[in-house]
Amino acid sequence: MNRHFLLVCWAILMFPVTAIAQNEPALQSETVKPTQKTQLPIEEVLVTVSKRTESIQDIGSAVSAFSGETLKENNIQNYTSLADLTPNMQARSEGAVTIRGIGRARNGASPVAFHVNGIFLGVRGAPFYDLQAVEVLRGPSGTVFGRNATAGAINAKWMPPEPELAYGGDFRNDSRSKQLRAYLNLPLPGPADMAIRLAAYAKQSDGDIDNLLQADDHDPGNTDESFVRLFFSADPLDNLHVNFRAIRMDGDSNSTDTVFSPSETTRRSGSLEELGAQPLPADDLTKVRSTLAERIGVEPKRKFSRLDADFTWSLASVPLLGDMDVDFVIATERSRANNLYDLDGTEVAIIDGYQFDSGIKRSAELRFTSMGDSGVDWILGAFWFRENSYYDQFIDIKLQSNVSAAFPGFPPFLIGSPGDPEIIAEAEARVFGHSAMQNSRALFANVTLDLATLFGMPNIEVIAGLRENRDEELIKQRLNRITALDPDGNAISDVSRVENGRFPGEYEATTGELGAKWYFNDTGMVYMKFARGYKPGLTQPLGEEVNAVDPEFLDAFEAGIKTSFFDQRLTANLTAFVYDYTNLQVFKIIPSGVRVDNAGAANLRGLEFEAQWIPDANTFVQASLSWLDTEFEEFCGKDDELEDQTTQPGCTDSLPHNFKGGELSDAPRYSAALLARYTFNLGDWGTLTPQLKSSWVDDYQRREFGNPIDKIDAFSNTNLRLIWALPGDKIKLEAFVEQIEDHDDIFFDQFSLPNPGQYSLISMNPRRTSGISIEGHF
């Protein structure tokens, strides 16, 4: 597709537009505080982005909510595919999600706060299955979501246990994977309304990269993953509700799990061959030659387990406070992983690495939430999060002799004479006993004043929130050493060596929001708000250098309208925002690791349209259109892909280039999405539903440097499905084709090799997939 796709979406979006939802039962099973403003003929979509259950039509923020049915019917199994349907959301991978041009720097915290069942996780999650809903809150959410919610927050909610016996599952077989999923809902005997829900998932999939030196079943990205999880709920007292959840997920690969693909320029340059590698096909980026798995002798594996519980105690007529809920949430997660990464995609160790990771996360939150109708709604809370992580890392490097720019401390015998390509340097970077502790604490409060109830004024609500954040980190390294061999491969010299390093950091900030909502009729609302977002800084040990990175701050203004037309069969949302963004954390990969720097300041502004149209019981159309404009106001940095390293005015020798006026990465100016289906009633033969999902994004940059090599041309992803369901939807058969365009040259991430102009690519857009699935519910 091209820009004409925008005209189609614009024709659909003739009116201002609203949050995404389905014509299906409400997304919450909790007791809902009645709303006086929204009385839709279709079921309300209820969300918890304000840490209380509210109609999505009453939220004074840009929110997209996807029901479990929507996720399942469109094979949306992760945050990457979720981005296709969410305005101004891009995803390179599960842990690298960008909302409104604000994304994650490698080795830094994500500015998108990932939650599961309302519990802060950081970035790790499991594939989507048997979910009640996924909610995406766009814009800084610095009051109730707090930590790292500069860009927004995402909350995936498991399907809770129900009071009736139910079971089901599905099997999917396509040209790239096999997948089996199942669930069991089981009420338990006893007086406490106890029930459990079990869910299990197993998938074998092929990667998009072909290793020419191994059989197809050992290609990079081939994965075998599974999880099993449990959700237990009970009401031991009339006013006490308890949830307990557990999950265990495992994944492994038969080969190197991450192999980067050298760019076409690099493949044609001959630089890889000069370092001893065999030639790679110059015009096929899916072909690599890697022997890392055999050389290391370690099988990539990853696993995590998580336990969490929440308790809701409903209290009535508390003196001075009235009716309120007391919520306590606690969680712990443990993880381990062996990671192998071949960054040059050849059989030679030009830049190859291995890393062993382990970690534990713990979090807790206590909230007091008003439940009365006095016209004053409030939340008081305390949040605590702690993460301890550990890794050992090994990196082998091979590069041409003149490496003083990449490693300023290299011994003289490795620098060589200018223009002398014969000397090859071999280096090893080793980090042993790297441990990191992150600790976060916060107190927060939020209050909503209903002026109509309090003072008899028009239907206006005023919202104010405040959060006090305290973050600290402590990094320890037993040994951080870079060594190099002389040209004859004999003498070993230390380039840098740091033993028993200790690197602390402390950060604090006050964030919050102030806004107002006006209900201009029974189904329409206008809102505006100011909000401040914050993401902690970090301390980076890079060999003998300690790189201190300042916290990010985002001051945002947002305004929007939510309304409906045609007897409320067309719901609509229009959102506008302006951001002032300071101390952006941007990264670049260097041979000795990943360096993060602050980019100064940037301005962002945008518009977002969303629409849902249900003209009759058989037709469903959902569409979105977004516009985003980003520009750096201050940004001195360094792009190793540039030959000219001259220091420009206003910058420094270490960060010589002035990128003022450039665009942020992962920030396409236009993007659009369309989801449409029509159901044919076949009587006793059930129903037949053809379905289309298509998304399109404009040109954008992989990195912040405005380099032409980073440009990703505009592209679209289109899926077609045909679903046949027996009466009652007990059995469903589906045929599908996904990623019809079959892109084989779109990569979302880039890695700079030591020589300017030489780079590798990673994070490939999924290839075309076709297949069938069968699903049953009983």
Coordinates of C-alpha atoms in Angstrom, one line a residue, residues 10 16 38 82 115 119 174 209 273 312 395 397-398 435 447 562 622 669 673 742:
W10 CA -9.9 9.3 6.0
P16 CA -14.0 12.6 15.2
T38 CA -22.4 6.7 29.4
L82 CA -0.5 -5.3 19.1
H115 CA 2.1 -4.5 33.5
I119 CA 1.5 -5.6 38.4
D174 CA 1.0 -22.7 9.4
I209 CA 17.0 -15.9 8.9
E273 CA 36.3 -11.1 3.6
T312 CA -9.4 -6.4 47.9
I395 CA 32.6 -10.8 23.5
I397 CA 36.1 -9.0 18.4
K398 CA 38.2 -9.0 15.2
S435 CA 25.4 -7.5 39.5
V447 CA -8.5 13.0 43.4
K562 CA -15.0 11.2 22.9
Q622 CA -12.5 -0.4 13.3
R669 CA 4.8 10.9 10.4
A673 CA -4.9 0.7 10.6
D742 CA 6.0 -10.8 2.4

